[in-house]
């Protein structure tokens, strides 16, 4: 269930291009651009003292991305940020003038954007972010969805004016098909995974994710001792682990990557020591993490800075959704989607196992940061699994704040 990182690169410095991509300066630029967006608000950071006491740790802090930019997911930071950056890059190239985010409404920049089409494959949230970014700048978007994407998530993507293309098979099949079609038609692929020769754009997506970490670290003050982050292809995990390594060096928190047992491509990659594509089996309830092949850039970073890789089972994901919706001991209620609380589910699993606790140095003084990566992005599915409507849980949280 949990394996330590024994890769030969573990503990070594990030490659120069990765260090530049995830640097403190790059994170500051992401936040500067984000601050120009009308609907930007820092997302909440919740403390769960009752759960921390129950698990025998000092503190549990949850960065709640269910409130991000109206999309209800951390993905709002990545795809839309990449689209905006790509339009600005192209406008500089075509106009020969310096162009910044404040110039997006300029006629010459809008003219460039209107000629651009952005495509991507998605489990739901990333595609919605890309579509939102394209709508924001006046570009077109074409989003490729695989068979496991729910109709509610498809409708949420189409809300931003995206053309939807349905693809048979898994997420990885949709990634391959999207890349092929975009290449044939001259569209720009904005993927959150990378492959040989395709790294710059996934790097922009990962850059966007750093904003949530910077917000959390400012509010926390004292750095966490441990960070548990869920992974699909590994983008958010690598962005978080890499930035923490650059910011804190040898004093960085211990970082644990958490995946669904049914789609554990990074854990299997860590076991093998090289990128592994795992077999597609029974679908996981953790739909946003159902990925069977890691991002090469993400693995390159995680092989150096992740301390451990672990999995959680289906019932663990559903259990943590319910625990967050019905908290004990005065902890705030949190709306976490099927994939949102998986990092916290990993912590609960480790805290209940003496061997895993010892392996990670988890004790009564530990301060743990986790990320609720999504709220109820499929409200019907959420109510089916939790037995409460998202609005009921959110209402309980609002009462806590009164």
PDB file of C-alpha atoms in Angstrom, residues 69 124 228 259 316 329 348 360:
ATOM      1  CA  UNK A  69     -12.688  30.585  -9.708  1.00  0.00           C
ATOM      2  CA  UNK A 124     -13.886  16.818 -16.488  1.00  0.00           C
ATOM      3  CA  UNK A 228      -0.200  14.332   1.296  1.00  0.00           C
ATOM      4  CA  UNK A 259      -3.471   7.364  -5.776  1.00  0.00           C
ATOM      5  CA  UNK A 316     -11.540   5.091   1.671  1.00  0.00           C
ATOM      6  CA  UNK A 329     -15.855  17.768  17.475  1.00  0.00           C
ATOM      7  CA  UNK A 348      -6.017   8.535   7.692  1.00  0.00           C
ATOM      8  CA  UNK A 360       7.039   8.620   7.585  1.00  0.00           C
TER       9      UNK A 360
END
